[in-house]
Amino acid sequence: VVLAAMRENGFALRHASCNLQSDKEVVLEAVRKAGFALQYGSSNLQADKDFVLEAVREDGRALRYASAELRADKEDLVLLAARREDLESEVPMEMGHWQQEAGIDKT
């Protein structure tokens, strides 16, 4: 029932118990429907690079809910950004030319 609810509306995770917000299967269903639901996932899931990538695949702006460690890791950001052009507004300005590092030609 819970997984079906997450598939229907990922933001339902906001109302889930802490146990469910830590359950990888439940949160994965939520972020596949709505990447922004990552904000309601546990801090462990927000720090999991592969898990964050799933959220970012659905909505690049979900990166803002990744752990500070992931957001601070330039290599991880470049890898994530390379998969989503809409991440440009989420990648810190001090990273410089992340598109070039990721091999993205914006011209």
PDB file of C-alpha atoms in Angstrom:
ATOM      1  CA  VAL A   1       0.000   0.000   0.000  1.00  0.00           C
ATOM      2  CA  VAL A   2       2.806   2.413   0.922  1.00  0.00           C
ATOM      3  CA  LEU A   3       4.750   1.715  -2.279  1.00  0.00           C
ATOM      4  CA  ALA A   4       1.614   2.254  -4.326  1.00  0.00           C
ATOM      5  CA  ALA A   5       1.073   5.599  -2.598  1.00  0.00           C
ATOM      6  CA  MET A   6       4.664   6.655  -3.401  1.00  0.00           C
ATOM      7  CA  ARG A   7       4.236   5.622  -7.035  1.00  0.00           C
ATOM      8  CA  GLU A   8       1.094   7.735  -7.217  1.00  0.00           C
ATOM      9  CA  ASN A   9       2.468  10.802  -5.430  1.00  0.00           C
ATOM     10  CA  GLY A  10       6.122  10.955  -4.401  1.00  0.00           C
ATOM     11  CA  PHE A  11       5.437  13.880  -2.109  1.00  0.00           C
ATOM     12  CA  ALA A  12       3.342  11.580   0.093  1.00  0.00           C
ATOM     13  CA  LEU A  13       6.713  10.747   1.633  1.00  0.00           C
ATOM     14  CA  ARG A  14       6.409  14.023   3.529  1.00  0.00           C
ATOM     15  CA  HIS A  15       3.685  12.463   5.678  1.00  0.00           C
ATOM     16  CA  ALA A  16       5.398   9.106   6.156  1.00  0.00           C
ATOM     17  CA  SER A  17       6.918   7.923   9.425  1.00  0.00           C
ATOM     18  CA  CYS A  18      10.650   8.297  10.061  1.00  0.00           C
ATOM     19  CA  ASN A  19      11.016   4.558   9.524  1.00  0.00           C
ATOM     20  CA  LEU A  20       9.457   4.823   6.075  1.00  0.00           C
ATOM     21  CA  GLN A  21      11.519   7.910   5.242  1.00  0.00           C
ATOM     22  CA  SER A  22      14.594   5.754   5.947  1.00  0.00           C
ATOM     23  CA  ASP A  23      13.361   2.787   3.930  1.00  0.00           C
ATOM     24  CA  LYS A  24      15.331   2.734   0.692  1.00  0.00           C
ATOM     25  CA  GLU A  25      12.631   0.937  -1.294  1.00  0.00           C
ATOM     26  CA  VAL A  26       9.908   3.375  -0.190  1.00  0.00           C
ATOM     27  CA  VAL A  27      11.975   6.500  -0.777  1.00  0.00           C
ATOM     28  CA  LEU A  28      13.225   5.191  -4.106  1.00  0.00           C
ATOM     29  CA  GLU A  29       9.640   4.876  -5.330  1.00  0.00           C
ATOM     30  CA  ALA A  30       8.934   8.411  -4.116  1.00  0.00           C
ATOM     31  CA  VAL A  31      11.951  10.015  -5.826  1.00  0.00           C
ATOM     32  CA  ARG A  32      11.292   8.146  -9.052  1.00  0.00           C
ATOM     33  CA  LYS A  33       7.913   9.883  -9.117  1.00  0.00           C
ATOM     34  CA  ALA A  34       9.097  13.232  -7.716  1.00  0.00           C
ATOM     35  CA  GLY A  35      12.836  13.876  -7.377  1.00  0.00           C
ATOM     36  CA  PHE A  36      12.182  16.654  -4.885  1.00  0.00           C
ATOM     37  CA  ALA A  37      10.851  14.023  -2.456  1.00  0.00           C
ATOM     38  CA  LEU A  38      14.522  13.441  -1.650  1.00  0.00           C
ATOM     39  CA  GLN A  39      14.132  16.263   0.860  1.00  0.00           C
ATOM     40  CA  TYR A  40      11.965  13.950   2.991  1.00  0.00           C
ATOM     41  CA  GLY A  41      14.319  10.987   2.803  1.00  0.00           C
ATOM     42  CA  SER A  42      16.699  10.175   5.633  1.00  0.00           C
ATOM     43  CA  SER A  43      20.116  11.823   5.799  1.00  0.00           C
ATOM     44  CA  ASN A  44      21.698   8.438   5.009  1.00  0.00           C
ATOM     45  CA  LEU A  45      19.809   8.290   1.733  1.00  0.00           C
ATOM     46  CA  GLN A  46      20.613  11.925   0.954  1.00  0.00           C
ATOM     47  CA  ALA A  47      24.301  10.985   1.315  1.00  0.00           C
ATOM     48  CA  ASP A  48      24.095   7.938  -0.967  1.00  0.00           C
ATOM     49  CA  LYS A  49      25.489   8.952  -4.371  1.00  0.00           C
ATOM     50  CA  ASP A  50      23.632   6.267  -6.334  1.00  0.00           C
ATOM     51  CA  PHE A  51      20.398   7.059  -4.567  1.00  0.00           C
ATOM     52  CA  VAL A  52      20.754  10.802  -5.165  1.00  0.00           C
ATOM     53  CA  LEU A  53      21.402  10.068  -8.823  1.00  0.00           C
ATOM     54  CA  GLU A  54      17.991   8.375  -9.022  1.00  0.00           C
ATOM     55  CA  ALA A  55      16.353  11.517  -7.635  1.00  0.00           C
ATOM     56  CA  VAL A  56      18.370  13.739  -9.967  1.00  0.00           C
ATOM     57  CA  ARG A  57      17.347  11.632 -12.958  1.00  0.00           C
ATOM     58  CA  GLU A  58      13.738  12.530 -12.238  1.00  0.00           C
ATOM     59  CA  ASP A  59      14.421  16.191 -11.446  1.00  0.00           C
ATOM     60  CA  GLY A  60      17.873  17.736 -11.568  1.00  0.00           C
ATOM     61  CA  ARG A  61      16.934  20.277  -8.937  1.00  0.00           C
ATOM     62  CA  ALA A  62      16.731  17.450  -6.380  1.00  0.00           C
ATOM     63  CA  LEU A  63      20.487  17.873  -6.038  1.00  0.00           C
ATOM     64  CA  ARG A  64      19.830  20.670  -3.548  1.00  0.00           C
ATOM     65  CA  TYR A  65      18.617  17.983  -1.100  1.00  0.00           C
ATOM     66  CA  ALA A  66      21.728  15.841  -1.388  1.00  0.00           C
ATOM     67  CA  SER A  67      24.031  15.780   1.615  1.00  0.00           C
ATOM     68  CA  ALA A  68      26.486  18.634   2.045  1.00  0.00           C
ATOM     69  CA  GLU A  69      29.309  16.154   1.461  1.00  0.00           C
ATOM     70  CA  LEU A  70      27.931  15.140  -1.932  1.00  0.00           C
ATOM     71  CA  ARG A  71      27.271  18.742  -2.915  1.00  0.00           C
ATOM     72  CA  ALA A  72      30.825  19.690  -1.883  1.00  0.00           C
ATOM     73  CA  ASP A  73      32.460  16.872  -3.847  1.00  0.00           C
ATOM     74  CA  LYS A  74      33.372  18.396  -7.186  1.00  0.00           C
ATOM     75  CA  GLU A  75      33.871  15.037  -8.885  1.00  0.00           C
ATOM     76  CA  ASP A  76      30.430  13.802  -7.840  1.00  0.00           C
ATOM     77  CA  LEU A  77      28.782  17.042  -8.937  1.00  0.00           C
ATOM     78  CA  VAL A  78      30.392  16.856 -12.346  1.00  0.00           C
ATOM     79  CA  LEU A  79      29.229  13.264 -12.784  1.00  0.00           C
ATOM     80  CA  LEU A  80      25.696  14.154 -11.760  1.00  0.00           C
ATOM     81  CA  ALA A  81      25.653  17.322 -13.843  1.00  0.00           C
ATOM     82  CA  ALA A  82      26.877  15.449 -16.891  1.00  0.00           C
ATOM     83  CA  ARG A  83      23.652  13.468 -16.796  1.00  0.00           C
ATOM     84  CA  ARG A  84      21.326  16.449 -16.467  1.00  0.00           C
ATOM     85  CA  GLU A  85      21.621  19.782 -18.233  1.00  0.00           C
ATOM     86  CA  ASP A  86      19.047  21.300 -15.870  1.00  0.00           C
ATOM     87  CA  LEU A  87      21.563  21.019 -13.027  1.00  0.00           C
ATOM     88  CA  GLU A  88      23.381  24.146 -14.120  1.00  0.00           C
ATOM     89  CA  SER A  89      21.475  26.264 -11.596  1.00  0.00           C
ATOM     90  CA  GLU A  90      22.209  23.763  -8.791  1.00  0.00           C
ATOM     91  CA  VAL A  91      25.961  23.471  -9.316  1.00  0.00           C
ATOM     92  CA  PRO A  92      27.933  26.011  -7.260  1.00  0.00           C
ATOM     93  CA  MET A  93      29.378  28.910  -9.236  1.00  0.00           C
ATOM     94  CA  GLU A  94      32.861  28.290  -7.803  1.00  0.00           C
ATOM     95  CA  MET A  95      33.045  25.032  -9.749  1.00  0.00           C
ATOM     96  CA  GLY A  96      33.856  27.040 -12.819  1.00  0.00           C
ATOM     97  CA  HIS A  97      33.326  25.319 -16.151  1.00  0.00           C
ATOM     98  CA  TRP A  98      31.697  22.061 -15.063  1.00  0.00           C
ATOM     99  CA  GLN A  99      30.323  21.479 -18.540  1.00  0.00           C
ATOM    100  CA  GLN A 100      33.831  21.272 -19.989  1.00  0.00           C
ATOM    101  CA  GLU A 101      34.969  18.890 -17.263  1.00  0.00           C
ATOM    102  CA  ALA A 102      31.935  16.703 -17.882  1.00  0.00           C
ATOM    103  CA  GLY A 103      32.483  16.808 -21.647  1.00  0.00           C
ATOM    104  CA  ILE A 104      29.273  18.719 -22.360  1.00  0.00           C
ATOM    105  CA  ASP A 105      29.300  21.046 -25.345  1.00  0.00           C
ATOM    106  CA  LYS A 106      26.684  23.758 -24.737  1.00  0.00           C
ATOM    107  CA  THR A 107      27.164  25.355 -28.186  1.00  0.00           C
TER     108      THR A 107
END
